[in-house]
Coordinates of C-alpha atoms in Angstrom, one line a residue:
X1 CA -44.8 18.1 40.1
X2 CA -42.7 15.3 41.2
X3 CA -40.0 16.4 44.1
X4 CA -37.1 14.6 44.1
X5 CA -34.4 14.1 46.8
X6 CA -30.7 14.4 46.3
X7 CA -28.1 13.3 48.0
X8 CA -24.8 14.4 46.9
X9 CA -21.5 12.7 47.6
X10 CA -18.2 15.4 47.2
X11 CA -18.2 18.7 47.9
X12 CA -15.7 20.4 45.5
X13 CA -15.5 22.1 43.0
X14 CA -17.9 19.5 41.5
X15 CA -20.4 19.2 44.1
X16 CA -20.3 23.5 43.4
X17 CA -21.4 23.0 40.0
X18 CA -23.6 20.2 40.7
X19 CA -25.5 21.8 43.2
X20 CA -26.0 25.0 40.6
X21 CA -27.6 22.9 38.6
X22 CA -30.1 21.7 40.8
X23 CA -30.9 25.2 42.4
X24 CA -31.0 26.5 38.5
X25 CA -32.9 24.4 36.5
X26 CA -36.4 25.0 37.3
X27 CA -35.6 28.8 36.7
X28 CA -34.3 27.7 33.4
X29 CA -36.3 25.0 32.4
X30 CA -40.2 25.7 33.6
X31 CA -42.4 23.9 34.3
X32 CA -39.8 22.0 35.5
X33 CA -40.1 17.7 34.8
X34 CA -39.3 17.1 38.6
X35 CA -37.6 19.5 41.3
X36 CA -34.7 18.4 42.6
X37 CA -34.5 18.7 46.3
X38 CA -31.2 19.4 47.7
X39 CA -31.5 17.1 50.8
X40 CA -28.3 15.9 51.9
X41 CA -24.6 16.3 51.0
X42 CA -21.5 14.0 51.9
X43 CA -18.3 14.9 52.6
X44 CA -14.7 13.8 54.0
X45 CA -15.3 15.0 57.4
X46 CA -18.6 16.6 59.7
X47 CA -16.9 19.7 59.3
X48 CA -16.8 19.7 55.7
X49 CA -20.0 18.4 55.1
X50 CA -21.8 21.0 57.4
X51 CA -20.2 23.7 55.5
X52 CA -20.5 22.3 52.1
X53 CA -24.3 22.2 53.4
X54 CA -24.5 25.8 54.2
X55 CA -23.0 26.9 50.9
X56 CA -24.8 24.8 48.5
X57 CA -28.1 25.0 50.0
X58 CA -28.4 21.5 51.3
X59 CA -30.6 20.5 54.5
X60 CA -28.5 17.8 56.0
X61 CA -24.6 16.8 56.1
X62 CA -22.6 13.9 57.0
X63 CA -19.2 12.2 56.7
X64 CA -20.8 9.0 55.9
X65 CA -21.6 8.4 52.4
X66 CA -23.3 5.6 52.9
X67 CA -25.9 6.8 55.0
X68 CA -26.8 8.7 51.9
X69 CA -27.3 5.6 49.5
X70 CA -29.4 3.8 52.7
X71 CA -31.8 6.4 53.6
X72 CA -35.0 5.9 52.1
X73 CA -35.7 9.3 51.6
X74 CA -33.4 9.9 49.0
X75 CA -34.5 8.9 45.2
X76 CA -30.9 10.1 43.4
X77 CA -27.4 10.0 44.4
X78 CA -24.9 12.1 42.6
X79 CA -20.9 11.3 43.0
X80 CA -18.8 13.9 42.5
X81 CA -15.8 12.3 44.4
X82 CA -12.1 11.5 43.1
X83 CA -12.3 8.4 41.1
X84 CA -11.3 5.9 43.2
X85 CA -14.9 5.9 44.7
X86 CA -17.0 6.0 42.0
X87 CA -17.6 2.6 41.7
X88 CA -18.0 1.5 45.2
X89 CA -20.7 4.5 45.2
X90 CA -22.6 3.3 42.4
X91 CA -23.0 -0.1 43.4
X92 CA -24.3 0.2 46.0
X93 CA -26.7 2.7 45.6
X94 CA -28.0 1.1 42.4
X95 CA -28.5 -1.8 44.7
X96 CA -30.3 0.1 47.0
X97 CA -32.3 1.2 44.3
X98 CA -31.6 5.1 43.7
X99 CA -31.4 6.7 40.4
X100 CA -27.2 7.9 39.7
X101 CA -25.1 10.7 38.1
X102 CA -21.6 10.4 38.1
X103 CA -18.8 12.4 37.4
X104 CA -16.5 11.4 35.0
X105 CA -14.3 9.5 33.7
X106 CA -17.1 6.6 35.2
X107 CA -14.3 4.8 36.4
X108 CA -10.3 4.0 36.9
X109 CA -10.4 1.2 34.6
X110 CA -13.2 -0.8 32.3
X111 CA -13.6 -3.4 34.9
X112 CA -14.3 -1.2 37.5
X113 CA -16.8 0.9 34.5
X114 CA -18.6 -2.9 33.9
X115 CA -19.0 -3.2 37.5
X116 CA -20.9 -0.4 38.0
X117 CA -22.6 -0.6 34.4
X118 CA -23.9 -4.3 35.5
X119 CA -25.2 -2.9 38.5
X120 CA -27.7 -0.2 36.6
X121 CA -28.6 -2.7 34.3
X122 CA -29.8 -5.3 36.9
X123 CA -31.3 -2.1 39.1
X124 CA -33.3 -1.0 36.4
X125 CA -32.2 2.6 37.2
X126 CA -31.7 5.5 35.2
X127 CA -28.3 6.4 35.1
X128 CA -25.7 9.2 33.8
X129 CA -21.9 9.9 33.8
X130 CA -21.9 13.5 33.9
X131 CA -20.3 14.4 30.0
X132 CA -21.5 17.8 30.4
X133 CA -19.4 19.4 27.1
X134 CA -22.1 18.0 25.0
X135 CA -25.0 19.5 26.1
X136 CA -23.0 22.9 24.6
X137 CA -25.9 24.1 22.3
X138 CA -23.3 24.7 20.0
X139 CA -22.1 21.1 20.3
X140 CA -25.9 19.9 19.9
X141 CA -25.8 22.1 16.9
X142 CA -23.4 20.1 15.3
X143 CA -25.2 17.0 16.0
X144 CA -28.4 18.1 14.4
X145 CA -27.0 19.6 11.2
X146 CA -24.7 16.2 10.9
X147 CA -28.0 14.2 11.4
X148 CA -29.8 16.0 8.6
X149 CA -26.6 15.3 6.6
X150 CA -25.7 19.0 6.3
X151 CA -22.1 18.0 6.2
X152 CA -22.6 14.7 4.0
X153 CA -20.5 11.9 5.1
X154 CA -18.0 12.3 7.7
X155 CA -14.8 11.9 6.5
X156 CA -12.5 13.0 9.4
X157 CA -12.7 14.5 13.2
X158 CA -10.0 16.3 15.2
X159 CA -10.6 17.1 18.5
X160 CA -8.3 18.9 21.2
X161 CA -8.4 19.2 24.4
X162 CA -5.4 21.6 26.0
X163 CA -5.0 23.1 29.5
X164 CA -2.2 24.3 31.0
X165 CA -2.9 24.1 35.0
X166 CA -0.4 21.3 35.2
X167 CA 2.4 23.1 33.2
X168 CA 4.3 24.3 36.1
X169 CA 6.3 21.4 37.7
X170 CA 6.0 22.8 41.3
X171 CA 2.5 22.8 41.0
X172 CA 1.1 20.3 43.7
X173 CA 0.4 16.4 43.9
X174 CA -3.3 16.4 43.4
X175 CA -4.9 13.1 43.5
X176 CA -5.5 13.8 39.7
X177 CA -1.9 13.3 39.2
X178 CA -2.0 9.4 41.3
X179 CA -3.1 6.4 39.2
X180 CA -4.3 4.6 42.2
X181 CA -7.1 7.5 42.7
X182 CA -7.0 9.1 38.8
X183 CA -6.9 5.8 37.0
X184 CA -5.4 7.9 34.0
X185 CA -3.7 11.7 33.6
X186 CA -5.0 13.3 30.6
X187 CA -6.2 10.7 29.2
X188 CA -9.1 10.5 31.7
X189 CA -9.3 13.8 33.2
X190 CA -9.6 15.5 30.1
X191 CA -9.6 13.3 26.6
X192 CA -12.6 11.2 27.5
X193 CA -14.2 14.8 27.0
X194 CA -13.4 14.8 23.4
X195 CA -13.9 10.5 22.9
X196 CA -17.2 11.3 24.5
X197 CA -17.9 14.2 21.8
X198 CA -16.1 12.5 18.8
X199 CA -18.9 9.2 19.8
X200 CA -21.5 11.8 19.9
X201 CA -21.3 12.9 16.5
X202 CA -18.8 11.0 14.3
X203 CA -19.9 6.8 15.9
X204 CA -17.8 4.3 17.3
X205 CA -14.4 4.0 17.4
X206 CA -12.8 1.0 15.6
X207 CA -8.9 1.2 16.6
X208 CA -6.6 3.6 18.0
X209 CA -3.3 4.1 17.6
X210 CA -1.8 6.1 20.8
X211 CA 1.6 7.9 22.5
X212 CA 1.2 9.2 25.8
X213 CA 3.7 10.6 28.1
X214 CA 4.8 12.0 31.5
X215 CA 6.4 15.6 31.3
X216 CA 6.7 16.0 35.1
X217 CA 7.9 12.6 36.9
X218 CA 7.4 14.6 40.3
X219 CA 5.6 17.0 42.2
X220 CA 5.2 18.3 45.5
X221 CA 3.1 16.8 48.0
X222 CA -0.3 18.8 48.7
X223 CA -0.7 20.2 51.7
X224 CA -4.6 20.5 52.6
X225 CA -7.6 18.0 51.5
X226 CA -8.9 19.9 48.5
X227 CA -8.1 19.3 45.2
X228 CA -5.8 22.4 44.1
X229 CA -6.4 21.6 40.9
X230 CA -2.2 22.7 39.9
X231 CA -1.9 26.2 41.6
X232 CA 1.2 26.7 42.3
X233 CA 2.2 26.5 46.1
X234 CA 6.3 26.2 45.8
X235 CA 8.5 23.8 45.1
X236 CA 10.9 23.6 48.1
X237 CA 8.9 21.0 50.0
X238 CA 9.2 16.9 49.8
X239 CA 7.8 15.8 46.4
X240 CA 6.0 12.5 45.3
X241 CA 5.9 10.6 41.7
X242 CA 3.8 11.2 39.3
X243 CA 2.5 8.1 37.7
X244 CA 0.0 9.4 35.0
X245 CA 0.0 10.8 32.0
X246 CA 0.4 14.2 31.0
X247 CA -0.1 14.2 27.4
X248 CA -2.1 12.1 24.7
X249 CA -2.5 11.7 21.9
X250 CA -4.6 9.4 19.3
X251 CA -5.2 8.6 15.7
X252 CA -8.6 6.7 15.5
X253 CA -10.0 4.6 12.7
X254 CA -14.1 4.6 13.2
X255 CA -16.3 2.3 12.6
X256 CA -18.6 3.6 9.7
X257 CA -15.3 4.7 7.8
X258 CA -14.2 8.5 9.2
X259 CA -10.9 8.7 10.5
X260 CA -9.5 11.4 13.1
X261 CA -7.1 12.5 16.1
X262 CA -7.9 13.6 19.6
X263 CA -5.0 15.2 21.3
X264 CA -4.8 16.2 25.2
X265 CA -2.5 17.9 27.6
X266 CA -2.9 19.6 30.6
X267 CA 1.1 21.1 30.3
X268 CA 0.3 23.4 27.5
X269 CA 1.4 26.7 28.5
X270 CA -1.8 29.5 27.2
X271 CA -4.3 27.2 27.0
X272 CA -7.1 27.4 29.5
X273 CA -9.8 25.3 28.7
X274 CA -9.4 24.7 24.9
X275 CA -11.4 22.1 23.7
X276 CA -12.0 21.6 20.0
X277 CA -12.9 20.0 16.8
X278 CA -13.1 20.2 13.2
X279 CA -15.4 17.5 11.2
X280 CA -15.1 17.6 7.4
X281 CA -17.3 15.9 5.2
X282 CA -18.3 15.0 1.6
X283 CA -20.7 18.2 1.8
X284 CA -18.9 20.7 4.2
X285 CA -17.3 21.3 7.6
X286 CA -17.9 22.0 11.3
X287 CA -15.6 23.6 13.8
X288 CA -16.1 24.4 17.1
X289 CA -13.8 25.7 20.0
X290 CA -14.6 25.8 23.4
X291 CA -13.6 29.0 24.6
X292 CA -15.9 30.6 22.2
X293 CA -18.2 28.3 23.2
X294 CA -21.6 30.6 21.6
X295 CA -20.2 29.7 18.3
X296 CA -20.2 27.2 15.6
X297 CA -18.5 28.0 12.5
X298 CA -19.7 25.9 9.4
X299 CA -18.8 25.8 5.7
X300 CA -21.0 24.1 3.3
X301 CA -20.4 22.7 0.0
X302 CA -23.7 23.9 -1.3
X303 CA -22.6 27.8 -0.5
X304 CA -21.3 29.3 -4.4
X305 CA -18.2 29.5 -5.4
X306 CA -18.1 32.9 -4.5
X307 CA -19.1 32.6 -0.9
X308 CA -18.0 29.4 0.3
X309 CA -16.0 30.1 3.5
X310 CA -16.7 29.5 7.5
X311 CA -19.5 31.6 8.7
X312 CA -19.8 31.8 12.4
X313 CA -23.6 31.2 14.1
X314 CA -24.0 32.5 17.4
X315 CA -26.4 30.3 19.6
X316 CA -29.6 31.4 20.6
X317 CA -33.4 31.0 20.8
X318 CA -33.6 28.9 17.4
X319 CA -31.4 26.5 18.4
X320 CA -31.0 23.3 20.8
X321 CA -32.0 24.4 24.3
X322 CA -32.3 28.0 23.1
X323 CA -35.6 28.3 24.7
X324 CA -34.7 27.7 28.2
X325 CA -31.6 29.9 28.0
X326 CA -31.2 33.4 26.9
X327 CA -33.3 35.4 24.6
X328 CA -30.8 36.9 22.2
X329 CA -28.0 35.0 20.7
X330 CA -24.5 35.6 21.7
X331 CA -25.7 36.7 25.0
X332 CA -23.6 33.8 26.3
X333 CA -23.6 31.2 28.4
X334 CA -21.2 29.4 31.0
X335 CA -19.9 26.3 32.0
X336 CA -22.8 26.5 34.7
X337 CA -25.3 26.4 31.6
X338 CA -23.8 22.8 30.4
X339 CA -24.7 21.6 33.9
X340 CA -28.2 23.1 34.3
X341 CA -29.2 21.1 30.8
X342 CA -27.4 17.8 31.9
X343 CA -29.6 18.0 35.3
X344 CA -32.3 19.1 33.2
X345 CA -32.4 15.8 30.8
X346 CA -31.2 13.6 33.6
X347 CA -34.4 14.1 35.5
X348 CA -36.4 14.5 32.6
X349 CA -35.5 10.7 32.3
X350 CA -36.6 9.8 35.9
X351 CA -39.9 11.3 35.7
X352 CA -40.5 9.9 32.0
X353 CA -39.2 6.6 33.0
X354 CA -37.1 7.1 30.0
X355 CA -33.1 6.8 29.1
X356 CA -30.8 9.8 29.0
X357 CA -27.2 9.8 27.6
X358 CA -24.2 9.8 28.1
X359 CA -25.0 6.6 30.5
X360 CA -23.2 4.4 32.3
X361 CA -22.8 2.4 29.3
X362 CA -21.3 5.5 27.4
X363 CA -18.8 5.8 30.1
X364 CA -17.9 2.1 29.5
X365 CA -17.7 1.9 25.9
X366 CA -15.4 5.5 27.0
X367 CA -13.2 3.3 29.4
X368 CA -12.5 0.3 27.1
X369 CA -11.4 3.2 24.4
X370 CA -9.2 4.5 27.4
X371 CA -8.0 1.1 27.5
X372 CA -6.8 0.3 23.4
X373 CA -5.4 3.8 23.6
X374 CA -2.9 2.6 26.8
X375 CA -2.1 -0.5 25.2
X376 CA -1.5 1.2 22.1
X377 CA 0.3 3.5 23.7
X378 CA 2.6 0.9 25.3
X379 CA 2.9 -1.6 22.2
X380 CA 3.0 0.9 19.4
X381 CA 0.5 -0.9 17.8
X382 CA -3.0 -0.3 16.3
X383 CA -5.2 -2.0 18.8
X384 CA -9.0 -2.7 18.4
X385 CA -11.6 -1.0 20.7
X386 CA -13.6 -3.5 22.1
X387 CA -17.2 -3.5 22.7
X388 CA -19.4 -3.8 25.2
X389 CA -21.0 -7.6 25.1

């Protein structure tokens, strides 16, 4: 069995998850296509990294990412940084030949995602941006019965995806909330989640049409390099600007005919981690929701007139990844679960010498839709999604 050494750039809450995964997936998915071999992780400082190192199981440390993409002893490099260096990352370890995962959104802006989508293509290596929520069996569900045309033709898709860690205004400046290191608010952080889905099963967007705003202009400055991710610390302290967005939201027109809406805050007080949709087609209806994230409810036309209503199927052994999970439905799985499958299919793909998506070019068609729906945003306008070419 192929061993395969990681090096692993961040050391949050990411880099957490991430390194679950790699420790996980062999007990999960056995035999395993290639073990991944925690070798070294990269973080801000030595201090850092050598605890990061001690807590996710990692043999080496250093401040130095590059030293990661240059040692010849390392086959994949995984970025789980804030945005602003994804795509110096993946450059240049696609030019040093290593096989990449990277956390999403690929990228602050579609230049920056064709950057580092040219650079994979002309590296020949296999690549991934890290889209976990659809490697939810339930979501794979979803796909399979809309592939066998359980559902007929899709008509319409509307997807949500609400938090409310950001609600309170004297929650701290995280980098998340900085366009120079976000790129984008919601729309980033969280939406391309739902764009990535709505691609995923519905197709290709064709146009958007877009409002976004900014709830909270300022906030106060973090103390501390971690990523608080909006716990409240106080307010009385300086404050800085906010200059992303809290709150999107989109009408789509898609390609093959289906039209739809994506909404996303991260200001909406009771919501946790609620991302949803409902498809309808000519021959029934899918919803799903997140944070009963075992289910899929489903309503087909075919049912009689005396039973047609949403019945709820709890994941399991007979369905998408079933096998290498749990052995009773409804026993339930985690966020942790997403992650173990994505690492799972992502090395699957290196030892095949096959693709795996979401890819980088997933997360590039994702950043030219981020794109339409800002200029939409800004004109009022219906504005075309461009494609990749």
């Amino acid at each position: 069995m192929q061993h395969l050494n990681v090096g692993l750039i961040g050391g949050g809450f990411m880099g957490k998850a991430h390194s679950l995964a790699y420790a996980a997936m062999p007990m999960f998915f056995w035999p395993a296509p290639a073990l991944p071999v925690r070798h070294t992780i990269a973080e801000a400082t030595d201090e850092l990294a050598a605890e990061a190192a001690r807590r996710f199981g990692f043999e080496r440390s250093t401040s130095d990412w590059r030293s990661v993409v240059n040692d010849p002893d390392i086959h994949v490099v995984d970025i789980a940084t804030p945005n602003h260096l994804h795509a110096e990352i993946a450059i240049a370890a696609a030019e040093a030949g290593k096989h990449i995962i990277s956390e999403k959104p690929l990228a602050r802006t579609s230049a920056e995602a064709k950057a580092m989508y040219d650079a994979v293509t002309a590296a020949g290596v296999v690549n991934m941006v890290a889209f976990n929520y659809r490697r939810t069996p339930a979501i794979s569900l979803a796909r399979k019965f809309i592939e066998e045309g359980a559902i007929g033709r899709i008509l319409s898709f509307r997807g949500t995806y609400l938090q409310d860690w950001s609600a309170n205004p004297d929650s701290p400046l995280s980098w998340r909330f900085q366009k120079s290191i976000a790129g984008s608010g919601a729309l980033g952080d969280i939406a391309t989640h739902v764009i990535d889905i709505a691609r995923y099963l519905v197709g290709e967007f064709g146009s958007v049409n877009a409002m976004m705003e900014t709830w909270i202009p300022d906030r106060p400055l973090q103390t501390g390099g971690a990523d608080s991710l909006g716990n409240a610390r106080g307010g009385g302290g300086p404050r800085g600007a906010v200059d992303v967005d809290d709150q999107v939201m989109t009408m789509i027109r898609f390609d093959n005919g289906a039209i739809g809406s994506i909404e996303a805050t991260r200001n909406g007080y009771g919501r946790n981690n609620y991302i949803t949709f409902e498809i309808h087609g000519t021959e029934g209806s899918i919803v799903f929701n997140y944070e009963r994230r075992d289910e899929l409810q489903v309503c087909f036309a075919s049912d009689g007139d005396d039973r047609r209503g949403f019945r709820t199927i709890y994941t399991g052994p007979a369905h998408p990844n079933g096998d290498a999970l749990w052995p009773i439905p409804a026993l339930g799985i985690g966020y942790g679960e997403t992650k173990i499958i994505e690492a799972h299919d992502f090395f699957s793909a290196i030892a095949d010498g096959t693709g795996v998506s979401p890819n980088f070019a997933d997360g590039y068609a994702t950043a030219l839709i981020d794109d339409a729906i800002e200029q939409s945003a800004e004109t009022g306008l219906w504005v075309e999604v461009p494609r990749i070419g």
